[in-house]
The first five atom37 places (N, CA, C, CB, O) and aatype in JSON, in Angstrom:
{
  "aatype": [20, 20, 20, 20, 20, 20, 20, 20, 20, 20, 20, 20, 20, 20, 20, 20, 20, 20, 20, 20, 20, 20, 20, 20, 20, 20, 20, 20, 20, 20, 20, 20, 20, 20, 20, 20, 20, 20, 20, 20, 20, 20, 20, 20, 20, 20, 20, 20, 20, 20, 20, 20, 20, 20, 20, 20, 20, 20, 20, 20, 20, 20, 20, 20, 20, 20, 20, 20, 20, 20, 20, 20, 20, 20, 20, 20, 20, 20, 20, 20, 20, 20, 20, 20, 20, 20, 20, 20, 20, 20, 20, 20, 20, 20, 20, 20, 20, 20, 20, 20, 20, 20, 20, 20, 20, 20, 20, 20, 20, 20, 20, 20, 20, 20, 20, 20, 20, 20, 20, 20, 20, 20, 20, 20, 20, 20],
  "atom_mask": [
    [1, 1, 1, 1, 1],
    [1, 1, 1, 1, 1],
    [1, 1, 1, 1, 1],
    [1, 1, 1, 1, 1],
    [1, 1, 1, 1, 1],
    [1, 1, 1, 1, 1],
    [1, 1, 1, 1, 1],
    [1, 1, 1, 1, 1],
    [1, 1, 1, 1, 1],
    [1, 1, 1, 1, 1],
    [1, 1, 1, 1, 1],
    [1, 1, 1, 1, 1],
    [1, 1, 1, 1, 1],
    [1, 1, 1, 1, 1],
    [1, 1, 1, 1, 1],
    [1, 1, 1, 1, 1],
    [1, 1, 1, 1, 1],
    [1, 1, 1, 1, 1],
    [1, 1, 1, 1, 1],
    [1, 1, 1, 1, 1],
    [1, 1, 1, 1, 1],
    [1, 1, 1, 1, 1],
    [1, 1, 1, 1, 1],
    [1, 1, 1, 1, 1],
    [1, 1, 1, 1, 1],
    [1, 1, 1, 1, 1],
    [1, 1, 1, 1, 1],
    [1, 1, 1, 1, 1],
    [1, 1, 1, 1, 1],
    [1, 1, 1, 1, 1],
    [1, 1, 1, 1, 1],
    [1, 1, 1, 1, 1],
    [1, 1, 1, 1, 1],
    [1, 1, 1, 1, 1],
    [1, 1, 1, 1, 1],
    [1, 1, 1, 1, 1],
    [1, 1, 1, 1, 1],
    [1, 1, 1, 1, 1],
    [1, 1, 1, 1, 1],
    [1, 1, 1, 1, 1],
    [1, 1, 1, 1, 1],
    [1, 1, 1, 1, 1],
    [1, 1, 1, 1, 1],
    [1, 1, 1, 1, 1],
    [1, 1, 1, 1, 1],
    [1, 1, 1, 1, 1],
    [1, 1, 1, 1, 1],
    [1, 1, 1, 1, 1],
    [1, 1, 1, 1, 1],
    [1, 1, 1, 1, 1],
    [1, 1, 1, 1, 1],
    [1, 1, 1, 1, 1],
    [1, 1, 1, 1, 1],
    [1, 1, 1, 1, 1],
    [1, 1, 1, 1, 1],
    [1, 1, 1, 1, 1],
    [1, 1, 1, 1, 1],
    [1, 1, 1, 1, 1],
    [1, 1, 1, 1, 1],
    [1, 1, 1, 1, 1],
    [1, 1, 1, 1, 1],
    [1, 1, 1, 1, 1],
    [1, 1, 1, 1, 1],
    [1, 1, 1, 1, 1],
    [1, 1, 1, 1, 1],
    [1, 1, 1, 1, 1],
    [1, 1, 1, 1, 1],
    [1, 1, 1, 1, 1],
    [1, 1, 1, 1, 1],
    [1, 1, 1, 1, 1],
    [1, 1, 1, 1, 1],
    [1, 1, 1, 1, 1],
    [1, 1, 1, 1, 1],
    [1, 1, 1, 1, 1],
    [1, 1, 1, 1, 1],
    [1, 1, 1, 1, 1],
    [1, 1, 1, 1, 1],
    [1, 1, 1, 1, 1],
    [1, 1, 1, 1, 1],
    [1, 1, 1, 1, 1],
    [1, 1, 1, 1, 1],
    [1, 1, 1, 1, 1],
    [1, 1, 1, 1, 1],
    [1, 1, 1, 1, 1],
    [1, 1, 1, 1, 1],
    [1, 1, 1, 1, 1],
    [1, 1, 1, 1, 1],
    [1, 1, 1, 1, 1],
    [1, 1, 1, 1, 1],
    [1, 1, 1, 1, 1],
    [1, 1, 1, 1, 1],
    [1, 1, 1, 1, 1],
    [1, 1, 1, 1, 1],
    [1, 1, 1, 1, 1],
    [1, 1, 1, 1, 1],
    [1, 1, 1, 1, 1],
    [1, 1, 1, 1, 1],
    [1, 1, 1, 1, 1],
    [1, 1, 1, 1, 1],
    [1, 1, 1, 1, 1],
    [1, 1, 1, 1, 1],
    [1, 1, 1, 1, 1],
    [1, 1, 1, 1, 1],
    [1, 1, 1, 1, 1],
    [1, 1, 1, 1, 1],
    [1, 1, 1, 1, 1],
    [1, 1, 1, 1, 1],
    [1, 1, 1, 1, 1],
    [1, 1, 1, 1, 1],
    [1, 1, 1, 1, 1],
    [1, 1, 1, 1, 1],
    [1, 1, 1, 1, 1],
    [1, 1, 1, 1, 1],
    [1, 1, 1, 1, 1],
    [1, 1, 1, 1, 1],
    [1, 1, 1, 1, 1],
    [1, 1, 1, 1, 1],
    [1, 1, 1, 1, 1],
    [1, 1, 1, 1, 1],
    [1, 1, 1, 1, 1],
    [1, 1, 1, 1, 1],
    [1, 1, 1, 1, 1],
    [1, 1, 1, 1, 1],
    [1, 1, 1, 1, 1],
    [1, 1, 1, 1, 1],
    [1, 1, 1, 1, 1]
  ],
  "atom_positions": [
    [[-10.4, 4.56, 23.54], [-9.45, 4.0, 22.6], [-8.71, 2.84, 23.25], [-8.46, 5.08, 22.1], [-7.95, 3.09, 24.18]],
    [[-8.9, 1.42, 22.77], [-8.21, 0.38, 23.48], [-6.45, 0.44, 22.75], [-9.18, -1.26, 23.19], [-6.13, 0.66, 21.59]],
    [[-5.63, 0.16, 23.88], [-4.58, 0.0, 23.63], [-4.05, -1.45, 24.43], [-3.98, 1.26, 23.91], [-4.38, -1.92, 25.51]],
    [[-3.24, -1.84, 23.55], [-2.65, -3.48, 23.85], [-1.2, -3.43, 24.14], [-2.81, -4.6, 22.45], [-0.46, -2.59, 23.62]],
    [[-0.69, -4.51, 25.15], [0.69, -4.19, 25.15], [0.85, -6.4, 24.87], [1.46, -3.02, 27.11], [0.03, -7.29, 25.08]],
    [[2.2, -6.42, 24.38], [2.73, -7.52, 24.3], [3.39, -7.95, 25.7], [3.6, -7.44, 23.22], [3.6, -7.03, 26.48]],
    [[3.71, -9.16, 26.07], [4.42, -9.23, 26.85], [5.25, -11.06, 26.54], [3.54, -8.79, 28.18], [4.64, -11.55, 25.59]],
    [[6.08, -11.81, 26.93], [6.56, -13.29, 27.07], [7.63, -13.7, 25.91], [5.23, -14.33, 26.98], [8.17, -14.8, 25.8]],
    [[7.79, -12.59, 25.11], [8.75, -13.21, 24.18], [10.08, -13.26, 24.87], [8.86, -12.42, 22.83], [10.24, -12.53, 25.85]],
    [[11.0, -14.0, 24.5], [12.68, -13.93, 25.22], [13.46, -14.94, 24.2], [12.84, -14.67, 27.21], [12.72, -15.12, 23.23]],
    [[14.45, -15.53, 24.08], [15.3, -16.31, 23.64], [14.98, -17.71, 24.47], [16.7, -15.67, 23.78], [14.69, -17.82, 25.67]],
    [[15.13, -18.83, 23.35], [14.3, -20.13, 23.52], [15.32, -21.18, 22.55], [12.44, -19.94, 22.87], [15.76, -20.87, 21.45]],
    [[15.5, -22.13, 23.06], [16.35, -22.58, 21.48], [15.01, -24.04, 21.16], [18.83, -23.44, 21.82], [14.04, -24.5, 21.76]],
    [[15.8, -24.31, 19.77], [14.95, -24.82, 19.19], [14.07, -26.19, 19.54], [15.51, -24.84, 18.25], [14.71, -27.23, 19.68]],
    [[13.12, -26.21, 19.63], [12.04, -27.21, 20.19], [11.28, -27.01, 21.52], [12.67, -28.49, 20.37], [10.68, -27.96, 22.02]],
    [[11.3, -25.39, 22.29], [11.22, -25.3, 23.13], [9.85, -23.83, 23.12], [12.63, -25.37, 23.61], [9.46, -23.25, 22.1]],
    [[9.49, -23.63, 24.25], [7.95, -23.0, 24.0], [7.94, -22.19, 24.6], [6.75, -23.62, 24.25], [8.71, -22.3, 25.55]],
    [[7.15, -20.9, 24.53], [7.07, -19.89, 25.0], [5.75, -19.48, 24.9], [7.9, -19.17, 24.57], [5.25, -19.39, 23.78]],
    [[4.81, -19.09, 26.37], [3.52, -17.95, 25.76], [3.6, -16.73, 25.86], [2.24, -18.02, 26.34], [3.89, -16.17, 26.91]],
    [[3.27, -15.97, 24.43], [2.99, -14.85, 24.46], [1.69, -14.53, 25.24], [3.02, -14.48, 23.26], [0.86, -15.43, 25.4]],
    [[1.44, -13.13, 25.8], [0.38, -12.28, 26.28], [-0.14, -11.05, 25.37], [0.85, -11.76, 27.55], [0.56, -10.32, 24.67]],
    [[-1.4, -11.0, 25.54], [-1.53, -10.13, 24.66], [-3.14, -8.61, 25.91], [-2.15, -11.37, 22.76], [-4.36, -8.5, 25.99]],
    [[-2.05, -8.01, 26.43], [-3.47, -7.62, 27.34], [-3.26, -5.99, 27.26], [-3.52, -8.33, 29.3], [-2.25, -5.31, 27.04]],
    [[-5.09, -5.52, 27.63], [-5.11, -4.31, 27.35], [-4.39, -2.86, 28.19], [-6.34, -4.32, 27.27], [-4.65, -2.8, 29.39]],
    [[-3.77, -2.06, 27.78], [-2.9, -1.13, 28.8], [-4.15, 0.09, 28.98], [-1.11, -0.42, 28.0], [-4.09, 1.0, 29.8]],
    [[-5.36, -0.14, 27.94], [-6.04, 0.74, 27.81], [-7.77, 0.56, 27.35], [-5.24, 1.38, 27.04], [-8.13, 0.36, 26.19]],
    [[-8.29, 0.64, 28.02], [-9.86, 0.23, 27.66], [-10.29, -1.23, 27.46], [-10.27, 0.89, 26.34], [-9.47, -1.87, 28.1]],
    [[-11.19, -2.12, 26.87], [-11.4, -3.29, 27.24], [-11.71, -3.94, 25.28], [-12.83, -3.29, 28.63], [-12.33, -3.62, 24.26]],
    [[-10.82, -4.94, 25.79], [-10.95, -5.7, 24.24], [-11.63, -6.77, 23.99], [-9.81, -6.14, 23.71], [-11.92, -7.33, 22.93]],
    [[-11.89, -7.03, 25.32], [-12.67, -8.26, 25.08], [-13.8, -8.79, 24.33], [-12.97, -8.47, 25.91], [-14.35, -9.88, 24.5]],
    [[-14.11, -7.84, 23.41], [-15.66, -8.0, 22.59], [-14.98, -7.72, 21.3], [-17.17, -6.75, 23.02], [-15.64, -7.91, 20.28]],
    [[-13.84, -7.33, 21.2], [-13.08, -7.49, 20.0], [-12.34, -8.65, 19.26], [-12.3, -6.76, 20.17], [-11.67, -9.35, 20.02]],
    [[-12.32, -9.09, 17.62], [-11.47, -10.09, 17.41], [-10.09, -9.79, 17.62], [-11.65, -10.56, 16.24], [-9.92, -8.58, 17.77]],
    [[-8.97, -10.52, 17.68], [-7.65, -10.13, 18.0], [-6.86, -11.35, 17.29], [-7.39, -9.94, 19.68], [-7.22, -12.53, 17.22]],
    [[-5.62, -10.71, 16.76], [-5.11, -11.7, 15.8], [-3.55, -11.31, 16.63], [-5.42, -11.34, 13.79], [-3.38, -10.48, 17.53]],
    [[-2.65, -12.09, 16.06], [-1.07, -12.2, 16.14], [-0.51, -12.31, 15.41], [-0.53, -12.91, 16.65], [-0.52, -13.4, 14.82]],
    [[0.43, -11.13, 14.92], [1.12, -11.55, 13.57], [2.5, -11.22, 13.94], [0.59, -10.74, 12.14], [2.77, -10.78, 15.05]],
    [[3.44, -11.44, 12.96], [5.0, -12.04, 13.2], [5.52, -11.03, 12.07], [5.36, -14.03, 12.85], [4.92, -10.85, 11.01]],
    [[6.91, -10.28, 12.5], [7.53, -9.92, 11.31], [9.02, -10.32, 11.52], [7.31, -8.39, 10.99], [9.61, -10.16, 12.59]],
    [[9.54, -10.82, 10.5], [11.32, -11.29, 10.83], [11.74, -10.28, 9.81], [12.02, -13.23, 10.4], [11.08, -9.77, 8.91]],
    [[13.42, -10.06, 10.29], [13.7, -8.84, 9.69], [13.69, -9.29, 7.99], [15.21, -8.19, 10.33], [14.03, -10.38, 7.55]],
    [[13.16, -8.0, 7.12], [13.6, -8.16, 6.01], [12.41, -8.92, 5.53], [14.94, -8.73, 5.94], [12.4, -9.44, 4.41]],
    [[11.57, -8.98, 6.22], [10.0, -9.37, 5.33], [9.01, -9.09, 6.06], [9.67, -10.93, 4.9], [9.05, -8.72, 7.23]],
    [[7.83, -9.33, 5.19], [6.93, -7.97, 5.72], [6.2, -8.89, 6.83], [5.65, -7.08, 4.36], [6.84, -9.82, 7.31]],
    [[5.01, -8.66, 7.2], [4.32, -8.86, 8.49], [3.4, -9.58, 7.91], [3.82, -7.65, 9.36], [2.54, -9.28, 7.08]],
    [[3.74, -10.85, 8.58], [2.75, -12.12, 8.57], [1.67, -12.41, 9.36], [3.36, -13.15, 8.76], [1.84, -12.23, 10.56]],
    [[0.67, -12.79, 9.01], [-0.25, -13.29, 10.19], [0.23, -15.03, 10.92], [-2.02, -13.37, 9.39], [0.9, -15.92, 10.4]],
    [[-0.18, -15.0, 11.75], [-0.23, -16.03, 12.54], [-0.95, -16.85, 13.19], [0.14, -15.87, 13.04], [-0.83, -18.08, 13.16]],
    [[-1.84, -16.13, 13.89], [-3.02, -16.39, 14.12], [-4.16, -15.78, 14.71], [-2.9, -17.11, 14.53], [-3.65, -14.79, 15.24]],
    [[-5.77, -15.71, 15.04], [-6.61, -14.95, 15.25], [-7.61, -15.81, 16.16], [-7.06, -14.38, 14.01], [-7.66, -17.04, 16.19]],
    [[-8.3, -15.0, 16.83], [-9.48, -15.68, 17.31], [-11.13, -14.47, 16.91], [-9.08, -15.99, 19.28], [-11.17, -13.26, 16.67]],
    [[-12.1, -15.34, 16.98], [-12.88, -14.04, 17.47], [-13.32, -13.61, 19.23], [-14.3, -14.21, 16.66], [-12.84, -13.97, 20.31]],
    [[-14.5, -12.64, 18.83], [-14.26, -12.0, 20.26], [-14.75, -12.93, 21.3], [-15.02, -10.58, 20.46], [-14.34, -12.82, 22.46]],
    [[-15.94, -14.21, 20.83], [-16.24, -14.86, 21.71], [-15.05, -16.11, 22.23], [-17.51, -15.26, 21.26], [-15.17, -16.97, 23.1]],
    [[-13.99, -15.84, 21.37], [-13.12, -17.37, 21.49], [-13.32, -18.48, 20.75], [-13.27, -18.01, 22.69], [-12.42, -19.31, 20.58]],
    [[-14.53, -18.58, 20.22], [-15.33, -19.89, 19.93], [-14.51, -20.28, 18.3], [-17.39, -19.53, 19.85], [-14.63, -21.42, 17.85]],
    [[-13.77, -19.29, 17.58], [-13.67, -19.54, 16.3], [-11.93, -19.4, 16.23], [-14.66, -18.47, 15.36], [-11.51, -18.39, 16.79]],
    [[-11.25, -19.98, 15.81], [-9.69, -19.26, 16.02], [-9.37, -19.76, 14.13], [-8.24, -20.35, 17.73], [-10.18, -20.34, 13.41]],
    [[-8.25, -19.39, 13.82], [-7.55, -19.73, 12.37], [-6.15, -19.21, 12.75], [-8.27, -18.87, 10.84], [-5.73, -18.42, 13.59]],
    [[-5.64, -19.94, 11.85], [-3.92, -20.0, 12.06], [-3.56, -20.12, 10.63], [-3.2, -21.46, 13.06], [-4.27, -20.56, 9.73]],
    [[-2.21, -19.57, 10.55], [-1.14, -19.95, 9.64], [-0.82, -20.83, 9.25], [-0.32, -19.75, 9.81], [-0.31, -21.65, 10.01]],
    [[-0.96, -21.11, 7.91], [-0.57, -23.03, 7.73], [0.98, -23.34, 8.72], [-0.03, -23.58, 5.44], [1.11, -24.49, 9.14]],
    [[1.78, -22.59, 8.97], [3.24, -22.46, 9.17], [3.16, -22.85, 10.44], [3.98, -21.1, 8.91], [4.13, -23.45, 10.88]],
    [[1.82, -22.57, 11.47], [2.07, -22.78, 13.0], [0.92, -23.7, 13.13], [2.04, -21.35, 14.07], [0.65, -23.77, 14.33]],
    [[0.17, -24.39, 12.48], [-0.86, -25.16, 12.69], [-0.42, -26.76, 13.22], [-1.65, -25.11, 11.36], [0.01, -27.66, 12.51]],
    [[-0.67, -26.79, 14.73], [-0.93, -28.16, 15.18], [0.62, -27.72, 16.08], [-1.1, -29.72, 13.78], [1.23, -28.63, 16.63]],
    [[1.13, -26.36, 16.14], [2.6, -25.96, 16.93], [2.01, -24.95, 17.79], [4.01, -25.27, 15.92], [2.1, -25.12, 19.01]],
    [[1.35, -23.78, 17.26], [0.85, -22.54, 18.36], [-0.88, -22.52, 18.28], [1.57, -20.73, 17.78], [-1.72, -22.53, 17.38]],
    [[-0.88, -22.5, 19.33], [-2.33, -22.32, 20.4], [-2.92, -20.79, 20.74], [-1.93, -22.97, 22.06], [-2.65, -20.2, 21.78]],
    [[-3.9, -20.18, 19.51], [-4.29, -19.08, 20.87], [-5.24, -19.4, 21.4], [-4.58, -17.65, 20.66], [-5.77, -20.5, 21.25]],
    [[-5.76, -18.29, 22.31], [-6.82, -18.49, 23.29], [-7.11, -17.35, 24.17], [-6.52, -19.6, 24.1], [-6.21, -16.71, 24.7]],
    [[-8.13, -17.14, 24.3], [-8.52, -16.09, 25.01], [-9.23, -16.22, 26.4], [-9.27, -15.45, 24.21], [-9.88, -17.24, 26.67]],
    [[-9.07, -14.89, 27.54], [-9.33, -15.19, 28.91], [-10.27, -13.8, 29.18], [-7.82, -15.41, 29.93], [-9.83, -13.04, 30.05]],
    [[-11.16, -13.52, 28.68], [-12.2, -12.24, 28.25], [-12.12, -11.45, 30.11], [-14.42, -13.04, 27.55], [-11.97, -10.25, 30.35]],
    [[-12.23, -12.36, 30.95], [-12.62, -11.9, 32.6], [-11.47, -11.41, 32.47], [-12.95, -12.99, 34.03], [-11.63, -10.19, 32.49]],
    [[-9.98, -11.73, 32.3], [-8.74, -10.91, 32.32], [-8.24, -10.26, 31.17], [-7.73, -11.63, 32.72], [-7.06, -10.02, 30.9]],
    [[-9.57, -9.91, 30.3], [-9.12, -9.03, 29.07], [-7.67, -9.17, 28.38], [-9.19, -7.6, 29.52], [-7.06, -8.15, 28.06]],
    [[-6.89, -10.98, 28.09], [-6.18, -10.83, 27.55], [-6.34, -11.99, 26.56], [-5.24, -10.59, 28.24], [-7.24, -12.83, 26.66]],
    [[-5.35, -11.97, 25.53], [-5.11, -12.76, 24.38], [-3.68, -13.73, 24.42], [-5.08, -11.72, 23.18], [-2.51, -13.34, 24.31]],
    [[-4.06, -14.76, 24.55], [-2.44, -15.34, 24.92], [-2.43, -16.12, 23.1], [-2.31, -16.98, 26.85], [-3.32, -16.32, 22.27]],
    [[-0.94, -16.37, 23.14], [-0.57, -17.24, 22.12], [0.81, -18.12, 22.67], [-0.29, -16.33, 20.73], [1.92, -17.74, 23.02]],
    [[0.08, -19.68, 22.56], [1.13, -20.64, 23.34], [2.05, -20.98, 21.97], [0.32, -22.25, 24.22], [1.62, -20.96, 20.82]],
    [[3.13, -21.22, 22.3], [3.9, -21.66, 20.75], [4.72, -22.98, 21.5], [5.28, -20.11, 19.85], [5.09, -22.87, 22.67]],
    [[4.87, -23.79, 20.97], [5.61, -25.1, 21.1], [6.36, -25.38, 19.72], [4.55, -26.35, 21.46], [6.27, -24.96, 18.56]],
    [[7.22, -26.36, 20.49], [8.52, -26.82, 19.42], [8.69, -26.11, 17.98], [8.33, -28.44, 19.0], [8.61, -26.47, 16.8]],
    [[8.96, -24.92, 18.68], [9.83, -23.48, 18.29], [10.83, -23.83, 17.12], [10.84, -22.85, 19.71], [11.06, -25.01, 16.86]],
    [[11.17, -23.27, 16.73], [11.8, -23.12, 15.45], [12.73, -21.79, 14.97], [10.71, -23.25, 14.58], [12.25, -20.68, 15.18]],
    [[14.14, -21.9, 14.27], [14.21, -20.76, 13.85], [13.63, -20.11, 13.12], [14.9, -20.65, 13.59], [13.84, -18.9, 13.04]],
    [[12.95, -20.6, 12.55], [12.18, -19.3, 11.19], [11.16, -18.87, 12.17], [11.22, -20.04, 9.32], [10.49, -18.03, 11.57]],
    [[10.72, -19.01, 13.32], [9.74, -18.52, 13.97], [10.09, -17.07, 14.57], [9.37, -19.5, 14.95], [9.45, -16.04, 14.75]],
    [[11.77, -17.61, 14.84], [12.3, -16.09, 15.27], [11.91, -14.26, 14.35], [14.09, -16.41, 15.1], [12.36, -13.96, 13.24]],
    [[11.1, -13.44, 15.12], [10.49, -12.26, 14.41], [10.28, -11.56, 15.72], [9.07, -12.53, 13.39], [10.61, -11.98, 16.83]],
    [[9.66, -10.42, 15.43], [8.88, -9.5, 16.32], [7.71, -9.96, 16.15], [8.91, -8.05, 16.08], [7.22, -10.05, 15.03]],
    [[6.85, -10.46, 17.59], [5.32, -11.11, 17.39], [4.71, -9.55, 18.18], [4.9, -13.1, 18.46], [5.03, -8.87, 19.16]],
    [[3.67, -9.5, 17.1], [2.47, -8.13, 17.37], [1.08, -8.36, 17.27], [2.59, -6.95, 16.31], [0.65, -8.83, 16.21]],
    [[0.19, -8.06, 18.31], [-0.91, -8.53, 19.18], [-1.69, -7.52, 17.92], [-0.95, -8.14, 21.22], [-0.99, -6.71, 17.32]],
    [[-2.9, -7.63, 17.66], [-3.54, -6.83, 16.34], [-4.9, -7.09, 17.15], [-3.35, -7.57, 14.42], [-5.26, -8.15, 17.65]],
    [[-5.55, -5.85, 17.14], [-7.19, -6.21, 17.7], [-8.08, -5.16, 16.47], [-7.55, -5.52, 19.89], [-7.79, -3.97, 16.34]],
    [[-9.15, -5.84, 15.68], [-10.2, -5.29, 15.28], [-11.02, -4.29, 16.17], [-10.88, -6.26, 14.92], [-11.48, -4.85, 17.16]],
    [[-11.35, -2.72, 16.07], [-12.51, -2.62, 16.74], [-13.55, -1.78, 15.45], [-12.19, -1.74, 18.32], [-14.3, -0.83, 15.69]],
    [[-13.25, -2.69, 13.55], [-14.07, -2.12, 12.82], [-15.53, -3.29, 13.26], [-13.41, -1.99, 11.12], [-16.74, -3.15, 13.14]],
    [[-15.0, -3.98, 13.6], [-16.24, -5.44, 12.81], [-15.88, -6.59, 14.36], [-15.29, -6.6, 10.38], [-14.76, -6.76, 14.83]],
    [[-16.94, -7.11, 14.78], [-16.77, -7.93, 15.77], [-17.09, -9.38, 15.16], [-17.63, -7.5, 16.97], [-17.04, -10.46, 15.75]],
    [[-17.45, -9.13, 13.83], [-17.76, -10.37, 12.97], [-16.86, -11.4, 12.85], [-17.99, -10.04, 11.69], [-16.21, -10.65, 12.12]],
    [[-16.31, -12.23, 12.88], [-15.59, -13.7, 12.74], [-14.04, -12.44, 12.78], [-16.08, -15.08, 10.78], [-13.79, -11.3, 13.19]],
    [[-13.44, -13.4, 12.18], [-11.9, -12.82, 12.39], [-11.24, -12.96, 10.69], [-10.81, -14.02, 13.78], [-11.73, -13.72, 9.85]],
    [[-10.18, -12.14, 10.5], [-9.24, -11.98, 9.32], [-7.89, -12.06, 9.3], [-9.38, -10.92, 8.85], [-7.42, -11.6, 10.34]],
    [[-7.11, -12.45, 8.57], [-6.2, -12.57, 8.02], [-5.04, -11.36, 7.47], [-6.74, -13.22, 7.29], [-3.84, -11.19, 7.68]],
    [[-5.62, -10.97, 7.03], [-5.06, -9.6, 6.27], [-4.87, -8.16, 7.69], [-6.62, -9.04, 4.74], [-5.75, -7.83, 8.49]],
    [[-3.43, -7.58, 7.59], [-3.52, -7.26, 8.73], [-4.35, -5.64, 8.46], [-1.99, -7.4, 9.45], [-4.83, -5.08, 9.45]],
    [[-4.46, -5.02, 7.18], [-5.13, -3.77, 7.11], [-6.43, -4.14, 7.97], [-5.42, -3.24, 5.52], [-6.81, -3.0, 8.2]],
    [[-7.58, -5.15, 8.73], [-8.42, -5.28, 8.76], [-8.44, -4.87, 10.57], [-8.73, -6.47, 8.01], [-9.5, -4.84, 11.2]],
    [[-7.45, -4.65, 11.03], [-7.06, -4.7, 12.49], [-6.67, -3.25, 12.73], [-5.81, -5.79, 12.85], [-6.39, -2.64, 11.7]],
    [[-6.61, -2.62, 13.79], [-7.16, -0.48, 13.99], [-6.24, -0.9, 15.09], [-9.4, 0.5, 14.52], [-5.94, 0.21, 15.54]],
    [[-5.55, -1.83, 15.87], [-4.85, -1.62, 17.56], [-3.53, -2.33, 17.41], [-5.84, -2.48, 19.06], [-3.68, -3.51, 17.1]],
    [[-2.37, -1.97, 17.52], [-1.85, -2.41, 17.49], [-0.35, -2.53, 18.81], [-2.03, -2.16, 16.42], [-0.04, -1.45, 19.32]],
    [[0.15, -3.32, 19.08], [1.03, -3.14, 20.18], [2.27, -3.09, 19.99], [0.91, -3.97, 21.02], [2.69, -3.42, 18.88]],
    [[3.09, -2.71, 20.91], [4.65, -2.58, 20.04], [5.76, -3.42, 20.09], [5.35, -1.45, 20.35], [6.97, -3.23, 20.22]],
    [[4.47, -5.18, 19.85], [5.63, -5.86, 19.58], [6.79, -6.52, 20.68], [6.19, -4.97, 18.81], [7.31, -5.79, 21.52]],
    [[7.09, -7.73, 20.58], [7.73, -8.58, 21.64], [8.56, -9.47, 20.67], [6.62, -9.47, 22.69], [8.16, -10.07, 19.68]],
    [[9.76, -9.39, 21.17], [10.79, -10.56, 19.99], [11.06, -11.73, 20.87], [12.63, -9.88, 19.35], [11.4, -11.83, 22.04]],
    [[10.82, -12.51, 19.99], [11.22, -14.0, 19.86], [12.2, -14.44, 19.32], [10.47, -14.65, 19.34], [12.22, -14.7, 18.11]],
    [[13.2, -14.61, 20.12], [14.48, -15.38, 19.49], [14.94, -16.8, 19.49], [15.48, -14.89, 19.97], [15.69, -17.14, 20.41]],
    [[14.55, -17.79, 18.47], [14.75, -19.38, 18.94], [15.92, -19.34, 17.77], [13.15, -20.77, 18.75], [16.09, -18.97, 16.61]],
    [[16.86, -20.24, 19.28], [18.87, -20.64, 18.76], [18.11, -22.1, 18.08], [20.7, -21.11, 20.73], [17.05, -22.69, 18.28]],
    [[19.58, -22.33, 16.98], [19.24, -23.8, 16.91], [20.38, -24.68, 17.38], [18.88, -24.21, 15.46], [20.26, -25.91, 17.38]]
  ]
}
C-alpha cells in the first residue's frame, strides 16, 4: 500500500515561491500518475495540477497555468510542485493525490486518485 507524505508549504507573502514535495513514506509511486490539489477553507478541493507516471504529460488548472510547475524525480520517488508569484487566493491546504487504479494519462477529478497525504498549508500575506 503506497503512502505519500507532503512536505514545503510555510508562509510566503505575495509574489514569492515556494516548492512543494510530494514523496513516498510507504512503497513506491513512481509508476503511478500523481496530481496536487488545493483546498481553502470553506470550499471544496480543487485540482491543481497532475502529471503522469512517466512525467512526459502534466495538466494544470487554468488558475496556476504559466505560475506552478510540477515535475517528477521517479529515482527519488517524489512529486514536486514549484509555485511562483504566489498569490492570496492560492493560500489552502495543498494535498499530493496518487492514482494506483489506472497508470493511463492523468485526471482531474479527485474521486479518480486511491492515496492521499495529509496535506501541507500554504499561507501567502499580501
Amino acid at each position: 500500500q503506497v503512502q505519500v507524505v507532503e512536505s514545503g508549504g510555510g508562509l510566503v507573502q505575495a509574489g514569492g515561491s515556494l516548492r512543494l514535495s510530494c514523496a513516498a513514506s510507504r512503497g513506491i509511486f513512481s509508476t503511478y500518475p500523481t496530481g496536487w490539489f488545493r483546498q481553502a477553507p470553506g470550499k471544496e478541493r480543487a485540482f491543481v495540477a497532475a502529471v503522469t507516471w512517466t512525467g512526459d504529460s502534466v495538466v494544470y488548472a487554468d488558475s496556476v497555468k504559466g505560475r506552478f510547475t510540477i515535475a517528477r524525480d521517479n529515482d527519488k520517488n517524489t512529486v514536486y510542485l514549484q509555485m511562483n508569484f504566489l498569490n492570496p487566493d492560492d493560500t489552502a491546504v495543498y494535498y499530493c493525490a496518487v492514482s494506483t487504479k489506472s497508470r493511463l494519462g492523468v485526471r482531474t477529478t479527485p474521486t479518480w486518485y486511491d492515496v492521499w497525504g495529509q496535506g501541507t498549508q500554504v499561507t501567502v500575506s499580501s
